[in-house]
Short mmCIF file of C-alpha atoms in Angstrom, two decimals:
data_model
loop_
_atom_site.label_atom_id
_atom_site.label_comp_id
_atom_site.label_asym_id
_atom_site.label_seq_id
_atom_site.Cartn_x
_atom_site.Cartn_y
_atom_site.Cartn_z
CA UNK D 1 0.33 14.66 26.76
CA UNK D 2 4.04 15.09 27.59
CA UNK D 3 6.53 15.39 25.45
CA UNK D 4 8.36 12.05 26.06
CA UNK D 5 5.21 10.22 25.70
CA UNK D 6 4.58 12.41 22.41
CA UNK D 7 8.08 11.58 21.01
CA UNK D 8 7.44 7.51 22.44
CA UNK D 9 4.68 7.91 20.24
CA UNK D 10 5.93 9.52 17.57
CA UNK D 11 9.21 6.90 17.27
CA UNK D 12 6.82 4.28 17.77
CA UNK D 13 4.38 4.98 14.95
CA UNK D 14 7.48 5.77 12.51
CA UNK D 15 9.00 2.34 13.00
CA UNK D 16 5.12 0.52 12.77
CA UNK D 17 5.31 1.99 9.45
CA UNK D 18 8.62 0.81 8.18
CA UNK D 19 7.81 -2.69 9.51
CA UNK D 20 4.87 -2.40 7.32
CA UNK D 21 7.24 -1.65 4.13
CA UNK D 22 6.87 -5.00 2.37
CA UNK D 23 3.01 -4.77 2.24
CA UNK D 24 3.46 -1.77 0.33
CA UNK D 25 5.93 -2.72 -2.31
CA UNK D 26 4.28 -5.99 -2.42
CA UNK D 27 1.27 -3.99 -4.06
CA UNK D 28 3.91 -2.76 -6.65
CA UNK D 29 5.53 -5.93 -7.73
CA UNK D 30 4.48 -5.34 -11.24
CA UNK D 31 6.87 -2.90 -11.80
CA UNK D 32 10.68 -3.17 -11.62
CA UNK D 33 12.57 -2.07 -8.59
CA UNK D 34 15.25 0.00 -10.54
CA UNK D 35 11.76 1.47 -12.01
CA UNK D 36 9.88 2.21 -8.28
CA UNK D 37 13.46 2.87 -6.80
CA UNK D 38 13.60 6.11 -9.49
CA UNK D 39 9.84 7.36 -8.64
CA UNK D 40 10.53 6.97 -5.07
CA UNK D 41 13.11 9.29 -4.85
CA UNK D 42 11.62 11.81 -7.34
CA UNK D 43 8.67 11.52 -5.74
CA UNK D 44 10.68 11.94 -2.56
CA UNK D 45 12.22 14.92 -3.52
CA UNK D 46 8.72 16.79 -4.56
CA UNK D 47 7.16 15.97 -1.26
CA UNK D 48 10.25 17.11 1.09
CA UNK D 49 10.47 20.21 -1.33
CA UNK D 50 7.00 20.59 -0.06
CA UNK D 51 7.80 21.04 3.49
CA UNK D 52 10.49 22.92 3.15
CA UNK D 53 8.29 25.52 1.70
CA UNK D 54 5.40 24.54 4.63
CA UNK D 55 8.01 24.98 7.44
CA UNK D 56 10.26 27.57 5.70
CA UNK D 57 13.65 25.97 6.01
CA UNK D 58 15.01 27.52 2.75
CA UNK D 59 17.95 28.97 4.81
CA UNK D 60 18.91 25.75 6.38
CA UNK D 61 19.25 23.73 2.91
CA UNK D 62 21.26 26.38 1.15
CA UNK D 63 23.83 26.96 4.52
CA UNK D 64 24.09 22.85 3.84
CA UNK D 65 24.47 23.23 0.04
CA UNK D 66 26.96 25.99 0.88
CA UNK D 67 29.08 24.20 2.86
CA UNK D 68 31.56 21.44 1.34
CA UNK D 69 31.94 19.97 4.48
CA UNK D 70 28.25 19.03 4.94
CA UNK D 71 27.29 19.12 1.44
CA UNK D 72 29.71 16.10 0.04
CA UNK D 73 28.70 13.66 3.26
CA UNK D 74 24.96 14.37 2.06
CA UNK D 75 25.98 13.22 -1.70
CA UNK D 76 27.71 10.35 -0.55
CA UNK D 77 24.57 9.42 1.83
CA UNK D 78 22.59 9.74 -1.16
CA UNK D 79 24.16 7.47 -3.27
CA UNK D 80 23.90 4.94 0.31
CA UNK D 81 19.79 5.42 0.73
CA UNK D 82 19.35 5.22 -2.85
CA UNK D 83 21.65 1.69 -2.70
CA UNK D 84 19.56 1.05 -0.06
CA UNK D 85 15.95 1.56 -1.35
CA UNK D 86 16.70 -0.07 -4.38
CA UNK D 87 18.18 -3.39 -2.76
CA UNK D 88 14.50 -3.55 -0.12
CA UNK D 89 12.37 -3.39 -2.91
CA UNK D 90 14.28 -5.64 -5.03
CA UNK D 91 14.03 -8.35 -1.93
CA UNK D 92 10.36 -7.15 -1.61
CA UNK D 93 10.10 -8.61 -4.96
CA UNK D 94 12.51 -11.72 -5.08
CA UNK D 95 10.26 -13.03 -2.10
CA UNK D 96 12.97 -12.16 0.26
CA UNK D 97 11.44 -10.30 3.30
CA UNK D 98 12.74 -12.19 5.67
CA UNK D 99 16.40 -11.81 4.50
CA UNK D 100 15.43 -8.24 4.78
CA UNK D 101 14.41 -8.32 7.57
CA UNK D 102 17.75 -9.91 8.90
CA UNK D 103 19.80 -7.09 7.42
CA UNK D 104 18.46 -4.24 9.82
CA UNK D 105 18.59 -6.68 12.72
CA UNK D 106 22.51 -6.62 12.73
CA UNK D 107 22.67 -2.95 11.23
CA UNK D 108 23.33 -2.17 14.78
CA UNK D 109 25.69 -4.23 15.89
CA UNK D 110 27.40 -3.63 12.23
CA UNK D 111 27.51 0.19 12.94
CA UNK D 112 29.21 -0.29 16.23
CA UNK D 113 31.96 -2.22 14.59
CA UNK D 114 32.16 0.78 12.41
CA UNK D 115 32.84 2.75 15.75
CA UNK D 116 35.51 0.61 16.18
CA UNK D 117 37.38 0.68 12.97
CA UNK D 118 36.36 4.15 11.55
CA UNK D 119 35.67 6.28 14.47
CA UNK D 120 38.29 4.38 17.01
CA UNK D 121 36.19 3.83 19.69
CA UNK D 122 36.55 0.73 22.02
CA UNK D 123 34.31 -1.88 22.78
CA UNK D 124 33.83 -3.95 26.07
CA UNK D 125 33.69 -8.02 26.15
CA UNK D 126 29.96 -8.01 26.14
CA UNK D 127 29.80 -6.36 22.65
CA UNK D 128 33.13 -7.93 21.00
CA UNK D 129 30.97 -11.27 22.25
CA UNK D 130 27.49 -9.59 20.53
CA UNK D 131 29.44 -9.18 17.45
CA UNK D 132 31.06 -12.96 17.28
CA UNK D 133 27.43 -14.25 17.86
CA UNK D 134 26.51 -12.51 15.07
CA UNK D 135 29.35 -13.20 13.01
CA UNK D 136 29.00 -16.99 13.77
CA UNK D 137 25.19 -16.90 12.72
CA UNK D 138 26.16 -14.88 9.40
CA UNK D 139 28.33 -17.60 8.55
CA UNK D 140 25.67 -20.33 9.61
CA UNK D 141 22.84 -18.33 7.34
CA UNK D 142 25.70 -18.61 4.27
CA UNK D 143 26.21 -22.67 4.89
CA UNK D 144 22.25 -23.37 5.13
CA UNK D 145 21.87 -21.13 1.69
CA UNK D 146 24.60 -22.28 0.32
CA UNK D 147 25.81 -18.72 -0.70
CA UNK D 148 26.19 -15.52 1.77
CA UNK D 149 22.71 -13.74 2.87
CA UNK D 150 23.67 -10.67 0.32
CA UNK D 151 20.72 -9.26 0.27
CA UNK D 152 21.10 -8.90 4.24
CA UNK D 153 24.74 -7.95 3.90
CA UNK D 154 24.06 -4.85 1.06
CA UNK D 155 21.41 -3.54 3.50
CA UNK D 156 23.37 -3.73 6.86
CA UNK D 157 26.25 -1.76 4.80
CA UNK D 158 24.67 0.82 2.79
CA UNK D 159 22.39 1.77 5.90
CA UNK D 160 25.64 1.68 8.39
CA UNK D 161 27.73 3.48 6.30
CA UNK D 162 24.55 5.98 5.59
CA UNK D 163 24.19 6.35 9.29
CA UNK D 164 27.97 7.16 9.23
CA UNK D 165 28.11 10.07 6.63
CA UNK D 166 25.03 11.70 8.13
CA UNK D 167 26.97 12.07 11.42
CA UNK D 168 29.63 13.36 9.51
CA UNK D 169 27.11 16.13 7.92
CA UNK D 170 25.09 17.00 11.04
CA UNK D 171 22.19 17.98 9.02
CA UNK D 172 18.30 17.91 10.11
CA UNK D 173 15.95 15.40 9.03
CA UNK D 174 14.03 17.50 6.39
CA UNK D 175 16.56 20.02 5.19
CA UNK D 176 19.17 16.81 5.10
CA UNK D 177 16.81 14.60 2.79
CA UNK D 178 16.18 17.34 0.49
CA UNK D 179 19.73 17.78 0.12
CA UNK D 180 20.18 13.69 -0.58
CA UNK D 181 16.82 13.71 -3.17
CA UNK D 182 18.03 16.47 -5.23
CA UNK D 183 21.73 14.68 -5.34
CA UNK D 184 19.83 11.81 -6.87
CA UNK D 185 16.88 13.32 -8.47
CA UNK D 186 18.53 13.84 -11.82
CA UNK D 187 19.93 10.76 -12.38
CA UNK D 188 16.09 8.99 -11.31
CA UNK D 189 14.65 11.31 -13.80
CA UNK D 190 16.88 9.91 -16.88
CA UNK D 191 16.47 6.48 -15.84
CA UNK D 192 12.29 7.26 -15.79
CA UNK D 193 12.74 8.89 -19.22
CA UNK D 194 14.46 6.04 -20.75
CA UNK D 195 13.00 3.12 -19.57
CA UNK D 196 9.98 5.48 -21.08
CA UNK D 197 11.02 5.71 -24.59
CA UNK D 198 12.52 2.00 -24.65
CA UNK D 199 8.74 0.44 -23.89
CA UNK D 200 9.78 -0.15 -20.47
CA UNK D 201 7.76 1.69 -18.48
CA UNK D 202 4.79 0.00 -16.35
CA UNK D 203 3.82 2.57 -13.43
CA UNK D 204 0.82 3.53 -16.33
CA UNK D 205 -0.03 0.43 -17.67
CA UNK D 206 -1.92 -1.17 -14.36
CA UNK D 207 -4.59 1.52 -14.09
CA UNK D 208 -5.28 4.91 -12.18
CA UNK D 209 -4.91 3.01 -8.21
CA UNK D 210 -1.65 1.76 -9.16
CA UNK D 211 -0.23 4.97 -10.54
CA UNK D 212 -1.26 6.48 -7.22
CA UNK D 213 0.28 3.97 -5.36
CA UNK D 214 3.53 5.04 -7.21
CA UNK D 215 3.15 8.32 -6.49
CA UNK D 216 2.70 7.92 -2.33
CA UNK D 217 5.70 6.29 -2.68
CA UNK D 218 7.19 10.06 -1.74
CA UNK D 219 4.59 10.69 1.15
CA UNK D 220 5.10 7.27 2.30
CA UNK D 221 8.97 7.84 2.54
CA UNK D 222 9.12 11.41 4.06
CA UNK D 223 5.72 10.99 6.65
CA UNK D 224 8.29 8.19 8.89
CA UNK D 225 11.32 10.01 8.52
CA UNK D 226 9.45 13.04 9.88
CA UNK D 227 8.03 11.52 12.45
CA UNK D 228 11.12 9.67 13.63
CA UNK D 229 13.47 13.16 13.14
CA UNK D 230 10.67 14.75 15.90
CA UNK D 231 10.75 11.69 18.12
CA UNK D 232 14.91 11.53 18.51
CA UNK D 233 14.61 15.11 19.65
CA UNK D 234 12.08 14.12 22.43
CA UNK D 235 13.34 10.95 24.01
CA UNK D 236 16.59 9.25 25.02
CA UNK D 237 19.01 7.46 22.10
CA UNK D 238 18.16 4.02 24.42
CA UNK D 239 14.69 4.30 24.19
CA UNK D 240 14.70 4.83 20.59
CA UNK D 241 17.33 2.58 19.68
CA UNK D 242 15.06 0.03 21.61
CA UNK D 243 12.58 0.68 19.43
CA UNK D 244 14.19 0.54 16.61
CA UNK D 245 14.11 -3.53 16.28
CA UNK D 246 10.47 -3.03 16.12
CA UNK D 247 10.84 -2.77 12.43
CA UNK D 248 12.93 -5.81 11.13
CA UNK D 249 10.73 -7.46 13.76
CA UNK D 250 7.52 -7.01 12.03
CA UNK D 251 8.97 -8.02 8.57
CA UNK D 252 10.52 -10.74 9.87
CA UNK D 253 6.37 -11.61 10.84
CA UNK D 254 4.65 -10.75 7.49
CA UNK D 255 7.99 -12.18 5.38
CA UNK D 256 7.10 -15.95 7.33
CA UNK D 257 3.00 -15.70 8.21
CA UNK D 258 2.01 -13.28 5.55
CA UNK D 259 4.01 -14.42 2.37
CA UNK D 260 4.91 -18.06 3.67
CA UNK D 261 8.81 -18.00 3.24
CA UNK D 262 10.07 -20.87 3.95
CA UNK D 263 11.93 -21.57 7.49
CA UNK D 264 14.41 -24.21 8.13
CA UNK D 265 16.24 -25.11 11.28
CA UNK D 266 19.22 -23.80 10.45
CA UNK D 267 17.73 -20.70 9.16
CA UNK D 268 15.85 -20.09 12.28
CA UNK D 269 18.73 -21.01 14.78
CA UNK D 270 20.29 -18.43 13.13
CA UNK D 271 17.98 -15.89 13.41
CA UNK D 272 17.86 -17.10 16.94
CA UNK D 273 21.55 -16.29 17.55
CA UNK D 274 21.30 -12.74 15.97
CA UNK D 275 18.33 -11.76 18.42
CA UNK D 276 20.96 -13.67 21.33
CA UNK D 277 23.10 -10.97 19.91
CA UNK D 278 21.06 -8.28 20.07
CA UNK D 279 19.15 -9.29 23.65
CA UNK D 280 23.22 -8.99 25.18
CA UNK D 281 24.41 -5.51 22.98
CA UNK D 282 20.94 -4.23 23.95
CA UNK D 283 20.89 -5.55 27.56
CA UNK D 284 25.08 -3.72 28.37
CA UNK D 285 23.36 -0.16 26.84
CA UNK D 286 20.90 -0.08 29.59
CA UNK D 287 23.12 -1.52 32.02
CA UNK D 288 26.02 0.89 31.09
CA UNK D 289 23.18 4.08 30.67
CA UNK D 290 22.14 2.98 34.45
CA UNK D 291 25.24 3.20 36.14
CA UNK D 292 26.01 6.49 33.93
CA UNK D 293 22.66 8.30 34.70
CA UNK D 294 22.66 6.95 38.70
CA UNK D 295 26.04 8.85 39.47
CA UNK D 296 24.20 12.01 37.98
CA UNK D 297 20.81 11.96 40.01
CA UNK D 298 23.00 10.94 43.32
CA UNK D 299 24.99 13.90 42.13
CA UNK D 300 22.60 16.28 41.57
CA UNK D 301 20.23 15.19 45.07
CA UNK D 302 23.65 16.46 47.28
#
């Protein structure tokens, strides 16, 4: 097998499984989400602890905890994920999937506006008109609901600015998570301690399968993230930003066949203008990557 199809594969399987998220927490919804949030990343931290050890990367974490620059981006990012995490399974819970579900459809097109405004890059009509789309089908979602889609809008901005901050640190997938789990390990272990000794604990209280479920929360975290940190280094940023709608795709399925949320017309033509959104941001990439990588072969033939 070559290494592009590996990494296809690879990318592919990691995004299957965090389309398949809400089954999961579904299967936990007796249980708070501040309450799985804090055994998800303990549990987190003990299983990327555990490959660090496997694949011996003990150098790599403490040149990241030794360096400010690198370190601090990390802290902030785990404050970010942790946001993150705890807003999906909260959603999870509320019945919400397919809100979800529109919050890491316009993560991209969020985190190129943060390109814009943080970074100072520039944007071409196509994508100012991608973002307006969006913008107009936000504001659509908030009329039909009669309140803003926050559950969407906490997502899209703790994940953008997460992506943001780990630029900033350049740090690899497992030595960078282990970094982000031990920032927020402490604080998960005194809110698992207290809800302990104030009667609200529950992870025990459903039987020996639902512990364990708890518990693979941390496997069930680190096995995608693994798999997607060895795809990026195998096939193009295109490819795998193309695949990264697979995803919000698939909860958008299970939120409306699976757990029957409801759908109105307005609802769905805005979901309809987000994916017009995406389908013309998505559709300049490949036509900008063409004419970029076309000059290079041509190049390269003489």
């Amino acid at each position: 097998m070559s290494e592009q199809r590996r990494g296809f594969l690879q990318g592919f399987a990691a995004y299957v499984l965090w389309g398949l998220f809400p089954l999961y927490w579904r299967l936990l919804d007796d249980s708070s989400a501040l309450e799985l949030l804090a055994h998800r990343i303990v549990w987190s931290l003990i299983s990327i602890a555990l490959l660090v050890v496997v694949l011996r990367h003990y150098g790599q974490v403490r040149a990241i905890l030794a360096d400010p620059r690198r370190r601090w981006p990390l802290a902030a990012g785990a404050v970010l994920i942790s946001v993150n995490w705890g807003v999906y399974i909260w959603g999870v819970e509320q019945n919400r999937v397919v809100e979800t579900s529109l919050g890491y459809f316009i993560t991209p097109l969020f985190t190129v506006l943060l390109g814009v405004f943080v970074l100072g890059e520039r944007l071409r009509a196509i994508q100012w008109t991608a973002l307006a789309i969006a913008f107009v089908a936000v504001v659509g979602l908030t009329i039909e609901a009669g309140r803003p889609p926050w559950i969407a809008l906490a997502l899209t901005f703790s994940f953008g600015f997460y992506g943001l901050v780990k630029k900033k640190a350049n740090a690899g997938a497992v030595e960078g998570m282990a970094v982000e789990s031990a920032t927020m390990a402490p604080v998960a272990l005194i809110a698992i301690v207290v809800m302990a000794l104030q009667g609200h604990s529950t992870v025990t209280d459903h039987g020996l399968g639902y512990l364990a479920l708890v518990l693979l929360s941390g496997p069930i975290t680190a096995v995608p993230l693994l798999l997607f940190g060895s795809a990026a280094t195998r096939i193009s940023m295109t490819t795998l930003g193309l695949l990264n709608y697979i995803a919000p795709i698939m909860q958008f399925v299970v939120g409306v066949t699976l757990f029957h949320e409801h759908m109105s017309s307005m609802r769905w033509a805005g979901f309809g203008l987000v994916w017009i959104a995406l389908v013309l941001f998505t559709w300049d990439g490949l036509v900008r990557r063409r004419r970029v990588v076309t000059p290079d072969v041509a190049a390269s033939a003489v």
